[in-house]
mmCIF file with all atom_site columns, C-alpha atoms in Angstrom:
data_model
loop_
_atom_site.group_PDB
_atom_site.id
_atom_site.type_symbol
_atom_site.label_atom_id
_atom_site.label_alt_id
_atom_site.label_comp_id
_atom_site.label_asym_id
_atom_site.label_entity_id
_atom_site.label_seq_id
_atom_site.pdbx_PDB_ins_code
_atom_site.Cartn_x
_atom_site.Cartn_y
_atom_site.Cartn_z
_atom_site.occupancy
_atom_site.B_iso_or_equiv
_atom_site.pdbx_formal_charge
_atom_site.auth_seq_id
_atom_site.auth_comp_id
_atom_site.auth_asym_id
_atom_site.auth_atom_id
_atom_site.pdbx_PDB_model_num
ATOM 1   C CA . ILE A 1 1   ? 91.014  124.109 29.445 1.00 50.00 ? 300 ILE A CA 1
ATOM 2   C CA . ALA A 1 2   ? 93.485  121.276 28.880 1.00 55.00 ? 301 ALA A CA 1
ATOM 3   C CA . SER A 1 3   ? 91.116  118.754 27.300 1.00 56.00 ? 302 SER A CA 1
ATOM 4   C CA . GLY A 1 4   ? 92.224  117.990 23.791 1.00 58.00 ? 303 GLY A CA 1
ATOM 5   C CA . ALA A 1 5   ? 94.870  120.713 23.815 1.00 56.00 ? 304 ALA A CA 1
ATOM 6   C CA . PHE A 1 6   ? 97.797  118.322 23.560 1.00 55.00 ? 305 PHE A CA 1
ATOM 7   C CA . HIS A 1 7   ? 97.516  117.327 19.950 1.00 62.00 ? 306 HIS A CA 1
ATOM 8   C CA . ALA A 1 8   ? 100.004 120.069 19.050 1.00 65.00 ? 307 ALA A CA 1
ATOM 9   C CA . VAL A 1 9   ? 101.966 120.490 22.306 1.00 66.00 ? 308 VAL A CA 1
ATOM 10  C CA . LYS A 1 10  ? 103.093 118.258 25.161 1.00 70.00 ? 309 LYS A CA 1
ATOM 11  C CA . PRO A 1 11  ? 102.310 118.714 28.864 1.00 65.00 ? 310 PRO A CA 1
ATOM 12  C CA . SER A 1 12  ? 106.032 119.301 29.415 1.00 70.00 ? 311 SER A CA 1
ATOM 13  C CA . ASP A 1 13  ? 105.680 122.522 27.362 1.00 73.00 ? 312 ASP A CA 1
ATOM 14  C CA . MET A 1 14  ? 103.426 123.977 30.068 1.00 70.00 ? 313 MET A CA 1
ATOM 15  C CA . LEU A 1 15  ? 104.430 125.881 33.156 1.00 73.00 ? 314 LEU A CA 1
ATOM 16  C CA . PRO A 1 16  ? 105.456 123.531 35.996 1.00 73.00 ? 315 PRO A CA 1
ATOM 17  C CA . GLU A 1 17  ? 102.658 124.922 38.157 1.00 73.00 ? 316 GLU A CA 1
ATOM 18  C CA . LEU A 1 18  ? 100.107 123.699 35.623 1.00 73.00 ? 317 LEU A CA 1
ATOM 19  C CA . GLN A 1 19  ? 101.827 120.372 34.886 1.00 71.00 ? 318 GLN A CA 1
ATOM 20  C CA . GLY A 1 20  ? 101.247 119.202 38.466 1.00 72.00 ? 319 GLY A CA 1
ATOM 21  C CA . ARG A 1 21  ? 97.509  119.757 38.135 1.00 74.00 ? 320 ARG A CA 1
ATOM 22  C CA . LEU A 1 22  ? 97.080  117.295 35.258 1.00 70.00 ? 321 LEU A CA 1
ATOM 23  C CA . PRO A 1 23  ? 96.397  113.641 35.992 1.00 73.00 ? 322 PRO A CA 1
ATOM 24  C CA . ILE A 1 24  ? 99.190  111.367 34.839 1.00 70.00 ? 323 ILE A CA 1
ATOM 25  C CA . ARG A 1 25  ? 98.625  107.738 34.024 1.00 70.00 ? 324 ARG A CA 1
ATOM 26  C CA . VAL A 1 26  ? 101.514 105.351 33.906 1.00 70.00 ? 325 VAL A CA 1
ATOM 27  C CA . GLU A 1 27  ? 101.364 101.650 33.161 1.00 77.00 ? 326 GLU A CA 1
ATOM 28  C CA . LEU A 1 28  ? 103.964 99.622  35.023 1.00 78.00 ? 327 LEU A CA 1
ATOM 29  C CA . ASN A 1 29  ? 105.168 96.113  34.353 1.00 86.00 ? 328 ASN A CA 1
ATOM 30  C CA . GLY A 1 30  ? 105.211 93.619  37.192 1.00 87.00 ? 329 GLY A CA 1
ATOM 31  C CA . LEU A 1 31  ? 108.498 92.654  38.791 1.00 92.00 ? 330 LEU A CA 1
ATOM 32  C CA . THR A 1 32  ? 110.176 89.647  37.230 1.00 94.00 ? 331 THR A CA 1
ATOM 33  C CA . GLU A 1 33  ? 111.929 86.826  39.044 1.00 95.00 ? 332 GLU A CA 1
ATOM 34  C CA . GLU A 1 34  ? 115.279 88.442  38.227 1.00 96.00 ? 333 GLU A CA 1
ATOM 35  C CA . ASP A 1 35  ? 114.083 91.800  39.627 1.00 95.00 ? 334 ASP A CA 1
ATOM 36  C CA . LEU A 1 36  ? 113.051 90.128  42.874 1.00 95.00 ? 335 LEU A CA 1
ATOM 37  C CA . TYR A 1 37  ? 116.398 88.327  43.082 1.00 96.00 ? 336 TYR A CA 1
ATOM 38  C CA . ARG A 1 38  ? 118.217 91.634  42.685 1.00 96.00 ? 337 ARG A CA 1
ATOM 39  C CA . ILE A 1 39  ? 116.051 93.173  45.433 1.00 95.00 ? 338 ILE A CA 1
ATOM 40  C CA . LEU A 1 40  ? 117.044 90.293  47.703 1.00 95.00 ? 339 LEU A CA 1
ATOM 41  C CA . THR A 1 41  ? 120.770 90.561  47.030 1.00 95.00 ? 340 THR A CA 1
ATOM 42  C CA . GLU A 1 42  ? 121.866 94.039  45.913 1.00 94.00 ? 341 GLU A CA 1
ATOM 43  C CA . PRO A 1 43  ? 120.770 96.492  48.641 1.00 93.00 ? 342 PRO A CA 1
ATOM 44  C CA . VAL A 1 44  ? 123.080 96.720  51.637 1.00 92.00 ? 343 VAL A CA 1
ATOM 45  C CA . ALA A 1 45  ? 120.223 96.281  54.130 1.00 92.00 ? 344 ALA A CA 1
ATOM 46  C CA . ASN A 1 46  ? 118.272 93.658  52.174 1.00 94.00 ? 345 ASN A CA 1
ATOM 47  C CA . LEU A 1 47  ? 115.670 91.386  53.734 1.00 95.00 ? 346 LEU A CA 1
ATOM 48  C CA . LEU A 1 48  ? 118.013 88.406  53.944 1.00 95.00 ? 347 LEU A CA 1
ATOM 49  C CA . ARG A 1 49  ? 120.637 90.382  55.811 1.00 95.00 ? 348 ARG A CA 1
ATOM 50  C CA . GLN A 1 50  ? 117.985 91.721  58.173 1.00 95.00 ? 349 GLN A CA 1
ATOM 51  C CA . GLN A 1 51  ? 116.940 88.144  59.029 1.00 95.00 ? 350 GLN A CA 1
ATOM 52  C CA . THR A 1 52  ? 120.574 87.096  59.412 1.00 95.00 ? 351 THR A CA 1
ATOM 53  C CA . GLU A 1 53  ? 121.294 89.952  61.807 1.00 94.00 ? 352 GLU A CA 1
ATOM 54  C CA . LEU A 1 54  ? 118.073 89.333  63.716 1.00 93.00 ? 353 LEU A CA 1
ATOM 55  C CA . LEU A 1 55  ? 119.050 85.745  64.460 1.00 93.00 ? 354 LEU A CA 1
ATOM 56  C CA . ASN A 1 56  ? 122.609 86.852  65.146 1.00 93.00 ? 355 ASN A CA 1
ATOM 57  C CA . THR A 1 57  ? 121.265 88.650  68.225 1.00 91.00 ? 356 THR A CA 1
ATOM 58  C CA . GLU A 1 58  ? 120.358 85.177  69.551 1.00 90.00 ? 357 GLU A CA 1
ATOM 59  C CA . GLY A 1 59  ? 123.871 83.928  68.757 1.00 92.00 ? 358 GLY A CA 1
ATOM 60  C CA . VAL A 1 60  ? 122.663 81.825  65.807 1.00 94.00 ? 359 VAL A CA 1
ATOM 61  C CA . LYS A 1 61  ? 124.373 82.090  62.428 1.00 95.00 ? 360 LYS A CA 1
ATOM 62  C CA . LEU A 1 62  ? 121.885 82.072  59.551 1.00 94.00 ? 361 LEU A CA 1
ATOM 63  C CA . THR A 1 63  ? 122.929 81.539  55.954 1.00 96.00 ? 362 THR A CA 1
ATOM 64  C CA . PHE A 1 64  ? 120.915 81.358  52.746 1.00 96.00 ? 363 PHE A CA 1
ATOM 65  C CA . THR A 1 65  ? 122.214 79.232  49.891 1.00 96.00 ? 364 THR A CA 1
ATOM 66  C CA . GLU A 1 66  ? 122.240 80.662  46.376 1.00 97.00 ? 365 GLU A CA 1
ATOM 67  C CA . ASP A 1 67  ? 119.602 78.202  45.158 1.00 97.00 ? 366 ASP A CA 1
ATOM 68  C CA . ALA A 1 68  ? 117.394 79.107  48.141 1.00 96.00 ? 367 ALA A CA 1
ATOM 69  C CA . ILE A 1 69  ? 117.571 82.797  47.215 1.00 97.00 ? 368 ILE A CA 1
ATOM 70  C CA . ARG A 1 70  ? 116.676 81.953  43.607 1.00 97.00 ? 369 ARG A CA 1
ATOM 71  C CA . GLU A 1 71  ? 113.777 79.806  44.827 1.00 96.00 ? 370 GLU A CA 1
ATOM 72  C CA . ILE A 1 72  ? 112.482 82.594  47.079 1.00 96.00 ? 371 ILE A CA 1
ATOM 73  C CA . ALA A 1 73  ? 112.513 84.974  44.105 1.00 96.00 ? 372 ALA A CA 1
ATOM 74  C CA . ARG A 1 74  ? 110.828 82.382  41.875 1.00 95.00 ? 373 ARG A CA 1
ATOM 75  C CA . MET A 1 75  ? 108.084 81.653  44.407 1.00 94.00 ? 374 MET A CA 1
ATOM 76  C CA . ALA A 1 76  ? 107.470 85.352  45.050 1.00 94.00 ? 375 ALA A CA 1
ATOM 77  C CA . ALA A 1 77  ? 107.149 86.007  41.310 1.00 94.00 ? 376 ALA A CA 1
ATOM 78  C CA . LEU A 1 78  ? 104.805 83.033  40.947 1.00 92.00 ? 377 LEU A CA 1
ATOM 79  C CA . LEU A 1 79  ? 102.614 84.178  43.838 1.00 90.00 ? 378 LEU A CA 1
ATOM 80  C CA . ASN A 1 80  ? 102.499 87.690  42.383 1.00 90.00 ? 379 ASN A CA 1
ATOM 81  C CA . ARG A 1 81  ? 101.270 86.256  39.084 1.00 89.00 ? 380 ARG A CA 1
ATOM 82  C CA . THR A 1 82  ? 98.699  83.850  40.546 1.00 86.00 ? 381 THR A CA 1
ATOM 83  C CA . VAL A 1 83  ? 97.300  85.484  43.684 1.00 84.00 ? 382 VAL A CA 1
ATOM 84  C CA . GLU A 1 84  ? 97.675  89.249  43.747 1.00 84.00 ? 383 GLU A CA 1
ATOM 85  C CA . ASN A 1 85  ? 100.544 91.312  42.395 1.00 87.00 ? 384 ASN A CA 1
ATOM 86  C CA . ILE A 1 86  ? 101.824 93.254  45.390 1.00 90.00 ? 385 ILE A CA 1
ATOM 87  C CA . GLY A 1 87  ? 105.309 93.692  43.977 1.00 90.00 ? 386 GLY A CA 1
ATOM 88  C CA . ALA A 1 88  ? 108.377 93.527  46.201 1.00 92.00 ? 387 ALA A CA 1
ATOM 89  C CA . ARG A 1 89  ? 106.185 93.396  49.329 1.00 93.00 ? 388 ARG A CA 1
ATOM 90  C CA . ARG A 1 90  ? 105.637 89.755  48.397 1.00 92.00 ? 389 ARG A CA 1
ATOM 91  C CA . LEU A 1 91  ? 109.263 89.045  49.334 1.00 94.00 ? 390 LEU A CA 1
ATOM 92  C CA . HIS A 1 92  ? 108.547 90.095  52.900 1.00 94.00 ? 391 HIS A CA 1
ATOM 93  C CA . THR A 1 93  ? 105.588 87.734  53.224 1.00 92.00 ? 392 THR A CA 1
ATOM 94  C CA . VAL A 1 94  ? 107.523 84.843  51.645 1.00 94.00 ? 393 VAL A CA 1
ATOM 95  C CA . ILE A 1 95  ? 110.540 85.318  53.913 1.00 95.00 ? 394 ILE A CA 1
ATOM 96  C CA . GLU A 1 96  ? 108.257 85.727  56.918 1.00 94.00 ? 395 GLU A CA 1
ATOM 97  C CA . ARG A 1 97  ? 106.667 82.368  56.116 1.00 93.00 ? 396 ARG A CA 1
ATOM 98  C CA . ILE A 1 98  ? 110.079 80.694  55.791 1.00 94.00 ? 397 ILE A CA 1
ATOM 99  C CA . MET A 1 99  ? 111.470 82.232  58.978 1.00 93.00 ? 398 MET A CA 1
ATOM 100 C CA . GLU A 1 100 ? 108.356 81.767  61.117 1.00 91.00 ? 399 GLU A CA 1
ATOM 101 C CA . ASN A 1 101 ? 109.455 78.566  62.896 1.00 89.00 ? 400 ASN A CA 1
ATOM 102 C CA . LEU A 1 102 ? 113.181 79.243  62.623 1.00 90.00 ? 401 LEU A CA 1
ATOM 103 C CA . SER A 1 103 ? 112.826 82.454  64.608 1.00 89.00 ? 402 SER A CA 1
ATOM 104 C CA . PHE A 1 104 ? 111.150 80.666  67.508 1.00 89.00 ? 403 PHE A CA 1
ATOM 105 C CA . GLU A 1 105 ? 113.594 77.769  67.416 1.00 88.00 ? 404 GLU A CA 1
ATOM 106 C CA . ALA A 1 106 ? 116.582 80.140  67.414 1.00 87.00 ? 405 ALA A CA 1
ATOM 107 C CA . ALA A 1 107 ? 115.739 81.392  70.903 1.00 84.00 ? 406 ALA A CA 1
ATOM 108 C CA . GLU A 1 108 ? 116.333 77.908  72.312 1.00 88.00 ? 407 GLU A CA 1
ATOM 109 C CA . MET A 1 109 ? 119.438 77.069  70.283 1.00 89.00 ? 408 MET A CA 1
ATOM 110 C CA . GLU A 1 110 ? 122.886 77.231  71.742 1.00 89.00 ? 409 GLU A CA 1
ATOM 111 C CA . GLU A 1 111 ? 125.066 80.168  70.879 1.00 89.00 ? 410 GLU A CA 1
ATOM 112 C CA . GLY A 1 112 ? 127.189 79.545  67.797 1.00 90.00 ? 411 GLY A CA 1
ATOM 113 C CA . GLU A 1 113 ? 124.810 77.092  66.105 1.00 92.00 ? 412 GLU A CA 1
ATOM 114 C CA . GLU A 1 114 ? 124.282 77.516  62.382 1.00 94.00 ? 413 GLU A CA 1
ATOM 115 C CA . LEU A 1 115 ? 121.053 77.408  60.402 1.00 93.00 ? 414 LEU A CA 1
ATOM 116 C CA . VAL A 1 116 ? 121.184 76.949  56.646 1.00 95.00 ? 415 VAL A CA 1
ATOM 117 C CA . VAL A 1 117 ? 118.168 77.836  54.522 1.00 95.00 ? 416 VAL A CA 1
ATOM 118 C CA . ASP A 1 118 ? 118.311 75.801  51.326 1.00 96.00 ? 417 ASP A CA 1
ATOM 119 C CA . LYS A 1 119 ? 115.991 75.234  48.377 1.00 95.00 ? 418 LYS A CA 1
ATOM 120 C CA . LYS A 1 120 ? 114.399 72.178  50.010 1.00 95.00 ? 419 LYS A CA 1
ATOM 121 C CA . LEU A 1 121 ? 113.449 74.166  53.131 1.00 94.00 ? 420 LEU A CA 1
ATOM 122 C CA . VAL A 1 122 ? 112.023 77.005  51.035 1.00 94.00 ? 421 VAL A CA 1
ATOM 123 C CA . LYS A 1 123 ? 109.845 74.602  49.036 1.00 93.00 ? 422 LYS A CA 1
ATOM 124 C CA . GLU A 1 124 ? 108.749 72.820  52.202 1.00 93.00 ? 423 GLU A CA 1
ATOM 125 C CA . ARG A 1 125 ? 107.689 76.015  53.988 1.00 92.00 ? 424 ARG A CA 1
ATOM 126 C CA . LEU A 1 126 ? 105.926 77.498  50.955 1.00 90.00 ? 425 LEU A CA 1
ATOM 127 C CA . SER A 1 127 ? 104.185 74.318  49.778 1.00 87.00 ? 426 SER A CA 1
ATOM 128 C CA . GLU A 1 128 ? 100.986 75.014  51.722 1.00 81.00 ? 427 GLU A CA 1
ATOM 129 C CA . VAL A 1 129 ? 100.871 78.606  50.451 1.00 79.00 ? 428 VAL A CA 1
ATOM 130 C CA . MET A 1 130 ? 101.053 77.354  46.889 1.00 74.00 ? 429 MET A CA 1
ATOM 131 C CA . VAL A 1 131 ? 98.300  74.784  47.469 1.00 68.00 ? 430 VAL A CA 1
ATOM 132 C CA . SER A 1 132 ? 95.982  77.322  49.090 1.00 61.00 ? 431 SER A CA 1
ATOM 133 C CA . SER A 1 133 ? 96.602  79.807  46.270 1.00 56.00 ? 432 SER A CA 1
ATOM 134 C CA . ASP A 1 134 ? 95.551  77.145  43.765 1.00 56.00 ? 433 ASP A CA 1
ATOM 135 C CA . LEU A 1 135 ? 92.316  76.564  45.677 1.00 56.00 ? 434 LEU A CA 1
ATOM 136 C CA . SER A 1 136 ? 91.558  80.280  46.082 1.00 56.00 ? 435 SER A CA 1
ATOM 137 C CA . ARG A 1 137 ? 90.677  80.507  42.398 1.00 56.00 ? 436 ARG A CA 1
ATOM 138 C CA . TYR A 1 138 ? 87.734  78.168  42.858 1.00 54.00 ? 437 TYR A CA 1
ATOM 139 C CA . ILE A 1 139 ? 86.182  79.751  45.937 1.00 52.00 ? 438 ILE A CA 1
ATOM 140 C CA . LEU A 1 140 ? 83.400  82.210  45.192 1.00 46.00 ? 439 LEU A CA 1
#
C-alpha cells in the first residue's frame, strides 16, 4: 500500500498507528573525539567518576589529568575508526584497559595514597592495543 505513495505526501501525514509500521532508515555519524570527551566529563555519573569512587572504597584517591582525559578520548576515537566503531562503548573498554592493573594494586595500597592517571600512563597502557589493531588488518 505504502510503496511509492510518498512522492506527494510525507509519512508524518499518516495516522500514527500506520507510521509505526513503516521501516525507518537513519544514517548516523560516528562519535568524534570531542563527543567522547564530553561523554567522559559532562554526565554526573561519568565513567571517570565511577572509577574514582570505586577506588575510593579502598581508601585510594584517583585523579585523571586533563591531558589524560583528552588522550583517552583521542584513543577511543582512533580505535573506533580503525578497528570497529562501537561508539561510546569504546570508552568503557579503553578505561578498563587503563585501570586493569591499578585496580589490583589499589587493594594493597595504604589508605590515603593518591594515584594520578596522566597522558603518559594512558599511552603506555594502550600501546599494545594500538599495535594489535594495526596487525589485525593483515590477518585473514
